[in-house]
mmCIF file of C-alpha atoms and ligand atoms in Angstrom:
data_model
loop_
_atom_site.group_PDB
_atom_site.id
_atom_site.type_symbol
_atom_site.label_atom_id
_atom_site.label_comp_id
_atom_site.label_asym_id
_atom_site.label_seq_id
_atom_site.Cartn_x
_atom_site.Cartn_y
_atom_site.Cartn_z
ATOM 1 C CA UNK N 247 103.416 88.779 135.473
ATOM 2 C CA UNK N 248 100.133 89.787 133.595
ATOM 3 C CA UNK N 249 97.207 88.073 134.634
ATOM 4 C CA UNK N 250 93.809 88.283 133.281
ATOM 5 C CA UNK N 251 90.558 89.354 135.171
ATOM 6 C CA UNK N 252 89.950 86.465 136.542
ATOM 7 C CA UNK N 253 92.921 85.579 138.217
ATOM 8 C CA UNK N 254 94.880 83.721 135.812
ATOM 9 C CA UNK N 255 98.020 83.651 133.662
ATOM 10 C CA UNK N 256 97.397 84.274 129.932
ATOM 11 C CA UNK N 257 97.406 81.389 127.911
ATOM 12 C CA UNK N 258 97.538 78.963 130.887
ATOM 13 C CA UNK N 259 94.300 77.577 128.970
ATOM 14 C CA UNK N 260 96.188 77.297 125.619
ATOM 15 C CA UNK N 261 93.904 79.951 124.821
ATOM 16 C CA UNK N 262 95.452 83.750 123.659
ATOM 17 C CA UNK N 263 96.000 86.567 126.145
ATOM 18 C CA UNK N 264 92.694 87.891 124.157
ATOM 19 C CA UNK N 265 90.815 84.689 124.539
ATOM 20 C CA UNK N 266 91.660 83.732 121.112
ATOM 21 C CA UNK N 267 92.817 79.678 120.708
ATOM 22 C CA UNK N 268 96.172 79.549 119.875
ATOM 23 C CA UNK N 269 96.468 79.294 116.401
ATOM 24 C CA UNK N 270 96.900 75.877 114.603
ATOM 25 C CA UNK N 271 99.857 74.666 113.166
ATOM 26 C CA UNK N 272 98.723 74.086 110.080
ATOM 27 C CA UNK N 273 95.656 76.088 108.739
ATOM 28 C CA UNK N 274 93.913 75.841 105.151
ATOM 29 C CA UNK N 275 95.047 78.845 102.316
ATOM 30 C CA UNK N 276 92.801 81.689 103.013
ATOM 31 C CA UNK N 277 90.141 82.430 99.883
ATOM 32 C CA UNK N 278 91.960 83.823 97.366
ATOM 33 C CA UNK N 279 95.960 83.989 99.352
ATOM 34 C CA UNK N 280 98.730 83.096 96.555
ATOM 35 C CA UNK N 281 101.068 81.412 97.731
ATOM 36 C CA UNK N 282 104.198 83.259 99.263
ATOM 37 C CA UNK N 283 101.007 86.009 100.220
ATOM 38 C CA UNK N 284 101.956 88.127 103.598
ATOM 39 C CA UNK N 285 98.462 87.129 104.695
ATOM 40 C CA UNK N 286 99.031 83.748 104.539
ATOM 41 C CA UNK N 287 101.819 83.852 106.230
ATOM 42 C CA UNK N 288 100.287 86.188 109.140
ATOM 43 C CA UNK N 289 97.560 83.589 109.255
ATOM 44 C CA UNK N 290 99.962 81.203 109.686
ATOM 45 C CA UNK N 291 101.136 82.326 112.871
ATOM 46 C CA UNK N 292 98.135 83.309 113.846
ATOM 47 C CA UNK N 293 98.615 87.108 113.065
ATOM 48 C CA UNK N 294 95.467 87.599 111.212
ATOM 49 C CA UNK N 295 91.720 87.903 112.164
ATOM 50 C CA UNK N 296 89.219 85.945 114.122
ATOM 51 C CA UNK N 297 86.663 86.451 115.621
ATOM 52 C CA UNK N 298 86.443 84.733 118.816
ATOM 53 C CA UNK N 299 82.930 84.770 119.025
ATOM 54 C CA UNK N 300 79.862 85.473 117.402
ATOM 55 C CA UNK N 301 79.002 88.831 119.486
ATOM 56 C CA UNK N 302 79.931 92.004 118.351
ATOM 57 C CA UNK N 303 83.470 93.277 119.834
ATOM 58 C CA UNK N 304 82.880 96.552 122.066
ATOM 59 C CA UNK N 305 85.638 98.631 119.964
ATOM 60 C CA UNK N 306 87.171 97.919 116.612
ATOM 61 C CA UNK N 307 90.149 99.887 115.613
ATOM 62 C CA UNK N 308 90.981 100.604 112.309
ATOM 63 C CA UNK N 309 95.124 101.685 112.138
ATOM 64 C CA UNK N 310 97.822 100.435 114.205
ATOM 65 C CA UNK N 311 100.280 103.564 114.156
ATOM 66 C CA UNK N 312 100.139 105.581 117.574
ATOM 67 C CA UNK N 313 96.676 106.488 117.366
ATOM 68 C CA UNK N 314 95.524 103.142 116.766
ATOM 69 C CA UNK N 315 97.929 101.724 119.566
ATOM 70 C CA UNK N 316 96.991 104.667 122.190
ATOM 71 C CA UNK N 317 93.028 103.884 121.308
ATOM 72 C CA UNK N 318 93.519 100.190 121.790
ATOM 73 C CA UNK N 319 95.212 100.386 124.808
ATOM 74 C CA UNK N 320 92.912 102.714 126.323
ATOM 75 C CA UNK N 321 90.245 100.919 125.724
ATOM 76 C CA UNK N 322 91.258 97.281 126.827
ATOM 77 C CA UNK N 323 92.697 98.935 129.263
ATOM 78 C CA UNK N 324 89.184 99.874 130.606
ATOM 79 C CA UNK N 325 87.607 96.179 130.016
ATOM 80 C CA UNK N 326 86.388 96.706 126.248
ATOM 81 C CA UNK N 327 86.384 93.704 124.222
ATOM 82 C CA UNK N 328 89.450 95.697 121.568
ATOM 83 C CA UNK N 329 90.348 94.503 118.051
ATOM 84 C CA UNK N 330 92.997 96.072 116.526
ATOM 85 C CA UNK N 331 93.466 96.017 112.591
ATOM 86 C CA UNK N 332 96.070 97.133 110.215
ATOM 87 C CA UNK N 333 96.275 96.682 106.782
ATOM 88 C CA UNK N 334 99.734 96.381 106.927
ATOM 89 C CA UNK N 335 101.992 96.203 110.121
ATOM 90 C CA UNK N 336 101.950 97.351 114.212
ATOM 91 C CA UNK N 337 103.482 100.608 113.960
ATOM 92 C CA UNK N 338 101.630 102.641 111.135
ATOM 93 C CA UNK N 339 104.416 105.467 109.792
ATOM 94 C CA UNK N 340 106.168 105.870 113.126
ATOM 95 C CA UNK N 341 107.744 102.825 112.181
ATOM 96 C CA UNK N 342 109.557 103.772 109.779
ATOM 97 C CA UNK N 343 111.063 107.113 111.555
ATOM 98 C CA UNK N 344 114.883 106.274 112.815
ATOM 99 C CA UNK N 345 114.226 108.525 115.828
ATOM 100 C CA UNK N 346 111.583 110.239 117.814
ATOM 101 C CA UNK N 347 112.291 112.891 120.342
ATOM 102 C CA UNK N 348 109.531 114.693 121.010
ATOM 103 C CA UNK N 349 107.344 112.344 122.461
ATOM 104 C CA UNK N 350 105.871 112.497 125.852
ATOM 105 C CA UNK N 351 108.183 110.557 128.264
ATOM 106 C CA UNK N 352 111.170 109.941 126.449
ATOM 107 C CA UNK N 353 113.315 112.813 127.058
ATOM 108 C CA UNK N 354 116.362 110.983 124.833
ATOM 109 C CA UNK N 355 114.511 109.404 122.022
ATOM 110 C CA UNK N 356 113.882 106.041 120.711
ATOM 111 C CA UNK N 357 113.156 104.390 117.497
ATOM 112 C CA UNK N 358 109.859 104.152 116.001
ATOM 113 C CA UNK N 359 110.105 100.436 115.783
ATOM 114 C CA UNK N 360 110.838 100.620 119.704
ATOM 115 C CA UNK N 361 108.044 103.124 120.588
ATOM 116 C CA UNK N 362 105.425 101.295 118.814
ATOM 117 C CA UNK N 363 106.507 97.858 119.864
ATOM 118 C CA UNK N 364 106.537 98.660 123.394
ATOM 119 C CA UNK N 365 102.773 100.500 122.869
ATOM 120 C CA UNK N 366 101.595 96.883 121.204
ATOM 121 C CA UNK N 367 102.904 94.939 124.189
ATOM 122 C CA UNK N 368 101.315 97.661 126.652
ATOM 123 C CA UNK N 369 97.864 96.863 124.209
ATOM 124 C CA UNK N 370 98.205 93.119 124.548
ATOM 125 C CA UNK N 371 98.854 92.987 128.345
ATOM 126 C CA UNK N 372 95.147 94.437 128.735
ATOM 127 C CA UNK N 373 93.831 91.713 126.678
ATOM 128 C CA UNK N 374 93.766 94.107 122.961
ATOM 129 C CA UNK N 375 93.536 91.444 120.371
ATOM 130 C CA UNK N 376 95.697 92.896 117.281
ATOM 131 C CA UNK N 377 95.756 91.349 113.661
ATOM 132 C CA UNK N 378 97.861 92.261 110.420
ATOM 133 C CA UNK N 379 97.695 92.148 107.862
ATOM 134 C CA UNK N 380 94.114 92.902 107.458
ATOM 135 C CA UNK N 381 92.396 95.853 105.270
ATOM 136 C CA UNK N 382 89.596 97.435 106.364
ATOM 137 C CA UNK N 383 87.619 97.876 102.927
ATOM 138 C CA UNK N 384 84.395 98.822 103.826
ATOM 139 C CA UNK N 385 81.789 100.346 107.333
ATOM 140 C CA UNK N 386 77.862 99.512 107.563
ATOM 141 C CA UNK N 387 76.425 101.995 110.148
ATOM 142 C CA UNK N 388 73.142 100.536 108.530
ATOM 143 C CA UNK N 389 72.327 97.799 111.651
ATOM 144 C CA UNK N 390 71.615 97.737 115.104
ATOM 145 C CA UNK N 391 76.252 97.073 115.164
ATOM 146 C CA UNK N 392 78.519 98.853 112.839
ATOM 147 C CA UNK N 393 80.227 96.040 110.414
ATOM 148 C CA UNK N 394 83.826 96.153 109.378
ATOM 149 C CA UNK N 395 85.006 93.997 106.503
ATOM 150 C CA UNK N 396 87.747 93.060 105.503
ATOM 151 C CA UNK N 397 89.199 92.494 102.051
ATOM 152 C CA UNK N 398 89.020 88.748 101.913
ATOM 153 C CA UNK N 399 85.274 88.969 103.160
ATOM 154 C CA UNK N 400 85.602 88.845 106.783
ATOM 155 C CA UNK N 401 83.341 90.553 109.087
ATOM 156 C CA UNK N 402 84.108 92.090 112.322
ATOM 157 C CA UNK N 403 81.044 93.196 114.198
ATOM 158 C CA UNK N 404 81.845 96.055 116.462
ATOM 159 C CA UNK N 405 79.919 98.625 118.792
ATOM 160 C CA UNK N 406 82.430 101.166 118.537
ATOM 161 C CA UNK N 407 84.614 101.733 115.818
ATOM 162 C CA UNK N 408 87.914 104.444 116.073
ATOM 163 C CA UNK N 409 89.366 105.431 112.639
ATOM 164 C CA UNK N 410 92.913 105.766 113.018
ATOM 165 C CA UNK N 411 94.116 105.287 109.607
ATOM 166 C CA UNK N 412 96.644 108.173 109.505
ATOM 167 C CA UNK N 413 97.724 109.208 106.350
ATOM 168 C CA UNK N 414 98.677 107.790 102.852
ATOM 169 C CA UNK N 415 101.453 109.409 100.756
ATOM 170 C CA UNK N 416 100.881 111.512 97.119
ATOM 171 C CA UNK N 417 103.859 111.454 95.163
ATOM 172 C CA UNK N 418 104.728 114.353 93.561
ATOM 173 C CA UNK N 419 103.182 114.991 89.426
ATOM 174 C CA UNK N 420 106.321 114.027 88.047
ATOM 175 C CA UNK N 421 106.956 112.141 85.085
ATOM 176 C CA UNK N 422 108.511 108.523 85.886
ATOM 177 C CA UNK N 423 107.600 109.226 89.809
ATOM 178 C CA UNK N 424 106.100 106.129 90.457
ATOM 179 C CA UNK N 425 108.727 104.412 87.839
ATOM 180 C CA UNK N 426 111.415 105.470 91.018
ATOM 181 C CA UNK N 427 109.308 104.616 93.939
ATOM 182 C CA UNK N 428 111.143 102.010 95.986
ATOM 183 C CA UNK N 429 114.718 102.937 93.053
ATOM 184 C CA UNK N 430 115.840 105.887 94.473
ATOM 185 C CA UNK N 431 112.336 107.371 95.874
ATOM 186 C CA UNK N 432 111.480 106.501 99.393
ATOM 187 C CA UNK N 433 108.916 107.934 102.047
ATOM 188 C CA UNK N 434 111.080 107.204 104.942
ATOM 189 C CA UNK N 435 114.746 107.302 106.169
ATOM 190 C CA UNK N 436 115.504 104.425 108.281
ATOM 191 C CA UNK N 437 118.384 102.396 108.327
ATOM 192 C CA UNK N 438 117.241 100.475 105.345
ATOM 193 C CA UNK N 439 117.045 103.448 103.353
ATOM 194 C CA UNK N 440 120.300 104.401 104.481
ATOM 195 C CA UNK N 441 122.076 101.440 103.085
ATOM 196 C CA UNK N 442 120.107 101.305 99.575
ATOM 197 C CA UNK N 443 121.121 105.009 99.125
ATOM 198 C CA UNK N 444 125.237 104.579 100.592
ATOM 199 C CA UNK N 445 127.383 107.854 100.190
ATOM 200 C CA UNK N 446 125.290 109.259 97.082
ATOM 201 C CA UNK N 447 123.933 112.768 96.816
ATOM 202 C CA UNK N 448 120.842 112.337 98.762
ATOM 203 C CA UNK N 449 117.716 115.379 98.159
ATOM 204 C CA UNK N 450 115.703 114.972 100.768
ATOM 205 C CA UNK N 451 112.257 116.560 99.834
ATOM 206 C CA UNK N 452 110.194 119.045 102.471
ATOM 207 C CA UNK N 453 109.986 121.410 105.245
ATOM 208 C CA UNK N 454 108.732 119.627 108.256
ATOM 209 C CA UNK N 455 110.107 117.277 111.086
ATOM 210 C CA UNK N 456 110.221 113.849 108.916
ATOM 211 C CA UNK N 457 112.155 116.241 106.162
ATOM 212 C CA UNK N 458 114.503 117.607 108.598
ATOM 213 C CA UNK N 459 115.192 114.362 110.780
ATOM 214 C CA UNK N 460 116.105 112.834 107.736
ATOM 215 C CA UNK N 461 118.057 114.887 105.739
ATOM 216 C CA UNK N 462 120.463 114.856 109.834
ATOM 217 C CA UNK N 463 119.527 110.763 109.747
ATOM 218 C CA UNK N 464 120.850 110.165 106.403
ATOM 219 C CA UNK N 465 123.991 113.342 106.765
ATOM 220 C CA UNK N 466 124.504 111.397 109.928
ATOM 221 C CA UNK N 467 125.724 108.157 107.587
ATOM 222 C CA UNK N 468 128.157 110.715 105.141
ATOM 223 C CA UNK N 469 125.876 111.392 102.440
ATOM 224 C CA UNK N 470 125.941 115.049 101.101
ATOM 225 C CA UNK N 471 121.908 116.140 101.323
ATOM 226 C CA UNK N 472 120.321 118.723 100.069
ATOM 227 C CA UNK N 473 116.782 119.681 101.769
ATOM 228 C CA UNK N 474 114.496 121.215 99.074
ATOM 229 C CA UNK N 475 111.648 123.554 100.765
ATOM 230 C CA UNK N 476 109.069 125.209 98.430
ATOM 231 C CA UNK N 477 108.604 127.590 101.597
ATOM 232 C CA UNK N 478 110.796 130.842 102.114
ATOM 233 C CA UNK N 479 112.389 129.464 105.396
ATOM 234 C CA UNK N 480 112.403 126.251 107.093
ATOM 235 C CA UNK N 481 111.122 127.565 110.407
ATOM 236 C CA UNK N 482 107.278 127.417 108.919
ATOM 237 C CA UNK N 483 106.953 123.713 109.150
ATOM 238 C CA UNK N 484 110.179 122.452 111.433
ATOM 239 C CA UNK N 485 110.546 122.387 115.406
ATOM 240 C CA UNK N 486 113.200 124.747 116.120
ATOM 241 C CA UNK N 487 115.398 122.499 117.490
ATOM 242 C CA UNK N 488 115.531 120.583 113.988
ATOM 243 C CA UNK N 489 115.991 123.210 112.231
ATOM 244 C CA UNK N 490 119.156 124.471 114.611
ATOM 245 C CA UNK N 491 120.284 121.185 113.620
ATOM 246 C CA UNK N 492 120.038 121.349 109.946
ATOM 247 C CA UNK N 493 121.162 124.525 109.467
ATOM 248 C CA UNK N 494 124.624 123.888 111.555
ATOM 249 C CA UNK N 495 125.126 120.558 109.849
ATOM 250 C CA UNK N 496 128.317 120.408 107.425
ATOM 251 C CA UNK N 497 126.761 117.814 104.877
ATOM 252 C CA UNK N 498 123.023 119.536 104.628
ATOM 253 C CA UNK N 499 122.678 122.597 101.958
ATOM 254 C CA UNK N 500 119.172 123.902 102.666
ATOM 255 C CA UNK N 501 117.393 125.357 99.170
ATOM 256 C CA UNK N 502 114.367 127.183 100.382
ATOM 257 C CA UNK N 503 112.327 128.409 97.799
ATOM 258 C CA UNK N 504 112.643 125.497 95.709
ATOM 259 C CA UNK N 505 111.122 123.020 93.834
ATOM 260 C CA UNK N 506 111.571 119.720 92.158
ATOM 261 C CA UNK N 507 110.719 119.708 88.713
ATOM 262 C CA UNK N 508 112.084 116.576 87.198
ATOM 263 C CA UNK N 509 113.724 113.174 87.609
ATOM 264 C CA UNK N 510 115.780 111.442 85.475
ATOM 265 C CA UNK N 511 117.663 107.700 85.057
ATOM 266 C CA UNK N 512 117.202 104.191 83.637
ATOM 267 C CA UNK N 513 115.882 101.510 85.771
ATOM 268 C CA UNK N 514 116.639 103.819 89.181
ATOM 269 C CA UNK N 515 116.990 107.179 89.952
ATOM 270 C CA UNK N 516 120.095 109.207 89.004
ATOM 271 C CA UNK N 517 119.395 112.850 88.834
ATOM 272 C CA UNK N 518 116.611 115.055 90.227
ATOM 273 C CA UNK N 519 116.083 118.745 88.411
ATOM 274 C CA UNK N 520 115.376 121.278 91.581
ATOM 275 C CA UNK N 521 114.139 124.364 89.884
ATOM 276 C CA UNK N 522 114.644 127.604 92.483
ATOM 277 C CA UNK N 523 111.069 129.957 92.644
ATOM 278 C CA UNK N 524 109.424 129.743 89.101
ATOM 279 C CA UNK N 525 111.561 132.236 86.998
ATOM 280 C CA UNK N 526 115.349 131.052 87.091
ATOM 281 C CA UNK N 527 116.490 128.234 84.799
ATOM 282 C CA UNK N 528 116.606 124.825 86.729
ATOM 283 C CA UNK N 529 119.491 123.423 88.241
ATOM 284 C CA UNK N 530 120.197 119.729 87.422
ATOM 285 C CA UNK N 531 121.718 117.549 90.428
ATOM 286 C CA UNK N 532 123.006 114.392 90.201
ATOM 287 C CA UNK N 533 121.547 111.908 92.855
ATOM 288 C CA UNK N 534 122.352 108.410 92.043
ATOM 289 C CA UNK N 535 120.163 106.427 94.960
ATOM 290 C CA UNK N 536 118.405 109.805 96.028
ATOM 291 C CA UNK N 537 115.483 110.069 98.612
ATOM 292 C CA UNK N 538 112.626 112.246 98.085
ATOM 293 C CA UNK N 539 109.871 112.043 100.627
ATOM 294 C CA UNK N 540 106.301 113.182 99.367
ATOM 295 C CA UNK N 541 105.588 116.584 100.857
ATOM 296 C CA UNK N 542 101.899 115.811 100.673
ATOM 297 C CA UNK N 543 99.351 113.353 102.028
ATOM 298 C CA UNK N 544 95.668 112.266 102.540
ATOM 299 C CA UNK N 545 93.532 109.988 105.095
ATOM 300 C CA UNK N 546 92.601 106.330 103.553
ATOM 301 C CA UNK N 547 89.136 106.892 104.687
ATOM 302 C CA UNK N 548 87.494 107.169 101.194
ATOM 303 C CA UNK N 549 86.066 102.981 101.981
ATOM 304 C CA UNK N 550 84.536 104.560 105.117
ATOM 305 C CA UNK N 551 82.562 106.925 103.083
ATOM 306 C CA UNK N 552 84.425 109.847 104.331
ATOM 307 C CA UNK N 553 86.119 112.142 101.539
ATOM 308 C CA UNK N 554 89.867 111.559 101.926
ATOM 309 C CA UNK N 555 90.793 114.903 100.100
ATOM 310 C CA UNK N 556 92.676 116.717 103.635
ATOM 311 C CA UNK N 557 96.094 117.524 102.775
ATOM 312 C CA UNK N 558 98.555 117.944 104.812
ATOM 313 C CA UNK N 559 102.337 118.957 104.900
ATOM 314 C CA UNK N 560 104.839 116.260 106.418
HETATM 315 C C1 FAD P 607 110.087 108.891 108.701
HETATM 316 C C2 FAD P 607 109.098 109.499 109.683
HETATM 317 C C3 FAD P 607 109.579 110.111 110.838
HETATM 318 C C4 FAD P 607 108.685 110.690 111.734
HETATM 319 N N1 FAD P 607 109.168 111.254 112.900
HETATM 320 C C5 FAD P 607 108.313 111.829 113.778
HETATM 321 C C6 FAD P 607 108.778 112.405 115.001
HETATM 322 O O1 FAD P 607 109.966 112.396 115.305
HETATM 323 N N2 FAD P 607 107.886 112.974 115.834
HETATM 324 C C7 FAD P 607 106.560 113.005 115.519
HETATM 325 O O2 FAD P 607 105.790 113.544 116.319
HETATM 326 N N3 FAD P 607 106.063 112.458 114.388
HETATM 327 C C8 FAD P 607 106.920 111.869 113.514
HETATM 328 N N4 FAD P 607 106.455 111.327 112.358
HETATM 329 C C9 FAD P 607 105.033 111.397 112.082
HETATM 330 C C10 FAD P 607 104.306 110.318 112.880
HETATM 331 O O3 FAD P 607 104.883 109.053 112.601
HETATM 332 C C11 FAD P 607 102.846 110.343 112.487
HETATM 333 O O4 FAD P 607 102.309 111.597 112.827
HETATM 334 C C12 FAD P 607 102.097 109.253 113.225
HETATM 335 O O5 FAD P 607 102.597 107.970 112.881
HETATM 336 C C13 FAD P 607 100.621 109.315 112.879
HETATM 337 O O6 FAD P 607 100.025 108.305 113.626
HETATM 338 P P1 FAD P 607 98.626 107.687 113.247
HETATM 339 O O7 FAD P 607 98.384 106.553 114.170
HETATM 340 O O8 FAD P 607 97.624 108.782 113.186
HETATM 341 O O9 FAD P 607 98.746 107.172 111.730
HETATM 342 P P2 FAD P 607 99.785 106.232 110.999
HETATM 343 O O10 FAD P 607 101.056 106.114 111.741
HETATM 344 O O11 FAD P 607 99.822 106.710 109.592
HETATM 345 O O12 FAD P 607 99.090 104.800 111.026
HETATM 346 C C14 FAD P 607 97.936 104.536 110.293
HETATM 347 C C15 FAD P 607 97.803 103.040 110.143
HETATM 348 O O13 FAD P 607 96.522 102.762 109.594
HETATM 349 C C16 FAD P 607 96.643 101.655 108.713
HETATM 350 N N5 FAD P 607 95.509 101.703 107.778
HETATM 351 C C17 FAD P 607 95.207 102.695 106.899
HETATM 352 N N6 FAD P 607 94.084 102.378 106.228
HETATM 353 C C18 FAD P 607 93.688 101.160 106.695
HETATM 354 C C19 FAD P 607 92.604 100.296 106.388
HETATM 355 N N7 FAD P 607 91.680 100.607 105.471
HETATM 356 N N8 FAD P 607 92.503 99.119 107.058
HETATM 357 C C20 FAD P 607 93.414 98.775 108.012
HETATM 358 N N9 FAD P 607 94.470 99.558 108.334
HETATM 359 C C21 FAD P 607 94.596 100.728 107.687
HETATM 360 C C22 FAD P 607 97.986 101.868 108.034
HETATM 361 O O14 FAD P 607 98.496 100.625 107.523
HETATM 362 C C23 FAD P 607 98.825 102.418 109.184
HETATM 363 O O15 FAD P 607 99.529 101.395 109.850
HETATM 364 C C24 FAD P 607 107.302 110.703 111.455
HETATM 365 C C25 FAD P 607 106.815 110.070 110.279
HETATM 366 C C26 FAD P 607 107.714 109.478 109.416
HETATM 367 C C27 FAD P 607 107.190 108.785 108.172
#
């Protein structure tokens, strides 16, 4: 049984494991919430931010994905006063990855939803309070505290503040990409993916890990894929043991050294145009319901007032 520091069980005061009160049934619409808002809902059940005190929190965390989690548990694991804040969920992008082997400890894999669920209990049993879904929009480092706010005005006064606000996807500079986003484009292959997509020709779009788990995720369900690389080989940007994978997998054609160059379809994607190298004439595939994950991405971090121009290959 967790108990907190001094001796008790959590929430034997009807107050939170954090030392937050235990949120009200019924609460007033947050400024500017619309009804049917995810925020009002979060603040509903008591999901969303509050301070629990006028004094400054020791650390603030911006990013609940397994940075986020790892720095939050560390440090109420330690006796800091820890918020946690996400803009959107607990989990960050490892939530949305069907299976993750090559993390410390768990020699046969689990879930992302599973990893980072059991790293936000692990958070809360030191007393981490952790609120979605809650933006981050802007850091003063001008005071005596750094001040986080949040986008419906909120302050969070912190000593310490971690950034762990991972990365956020670039689509590719294709006409009538973001037309497709969420119709046939998607950044992730989970289970939900899966099922959108059925048996359809599937072109999964990279050269790392996330490309090669799931072009074998979404193979795995019957779909023909095709993995489209830009780079001469796959063993640049993949773990070998993915790439075994790929390569002896029935369903997966790899194209290495190639490119897509078009999209095409109505209200949802139906065909994607992979053009191999530069010079020979482009090949038109059909892909009713394809995938394409966005081969590059960039750190949210511009509200900090840190450039977010990194790029980097997933
Ligand atoms: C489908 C898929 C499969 C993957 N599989 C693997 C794998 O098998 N092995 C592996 O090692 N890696 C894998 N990865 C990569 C791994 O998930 C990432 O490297 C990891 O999640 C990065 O963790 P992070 O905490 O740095 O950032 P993220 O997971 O990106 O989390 C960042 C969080 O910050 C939040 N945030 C951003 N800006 C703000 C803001 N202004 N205010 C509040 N919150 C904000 C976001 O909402 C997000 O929740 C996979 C990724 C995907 C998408």
């Amino acid at each position: 049984m967790v108990r907190r520091r001094d001796g008790r069980r959590p929430g034997a005061d009807g107050r939170h494991p954090a030392g937050r009160r235990r949120p009200a049934r019924r609460r007033r619409r947050r400024a500017g919430a619309a009804p049917g808002d995810p925020g009002e809902l979060a603040d509903v059940l008591g999901l969303s931010y509050r301070a629990l005190s006028g004094d400054p929190v020791d650390l603030a965390v911006v990013g609940s994905g397994p940075a986020g989690l790892a720095a939050a548990v560390y440090g109420a694991s330690e006796g800091l006063r820890t918020v946690l804040l996400d803009a959107v969920g607990t989990g960050g992008q490892a939530a949305a990855s069907s299976r993750i082997e090559n993390y410390l400890g768990f020699p046969s894999g689990l879930s992302g939803v599973e990893l980072t669920q059991r790293a936000a209990l692990q958070a809360l049993k030191f007393g981490a309070q952790l609120s979605s879904p809650c933006e981050v929009v802007e850091l003063d480092t001008g005071g005596t505290q750094l001040r986080l706010v949040l986008r419906d005005g909120t302050e969070v006064l912190a000593r310490s503040v971690v950034l762990a606000t991972g990365a956020r996807y670039r689509g590719l500079p294709l006409d009538r990409w973001a037309d497709f986003e969420g119709a046939g484009i998607y950044y992730a292959a989970t289970e939900l993916e899966a099922r959108a997509c059925s048996h359809a020709p599937l072109t999964v779009v990279g050269g790392a890990n996330s490309a090669g788990q799931a072009a074998l995720f979404l193979a795995s369900r019957g779909a023909p894929v095709t993995l489209a690389v830009r780079g001469p080989d796959l063993t640049a940007g993949m773990s070998a043991y993915l790439v075994d994978r790929v390569l002896a997998h029935p369903r997966i054609t790899v194209a290495t050294g190639t490119q897509v160059t078009a999209l095409g379809g109505g209200d949802s994607l139906e065909s994607v145009t992979l053009t191999p190298g530069t010079a020979a004439p482009p090949a038109s595939r059909r892909a009713s319901g394809s995938s394409a994950s966005s081969a590059r991405s960039r750190p949210p971090t511009g509200w900090a007032g840190w450039p977010s121009t990194g790029t980097a290959s997933c």
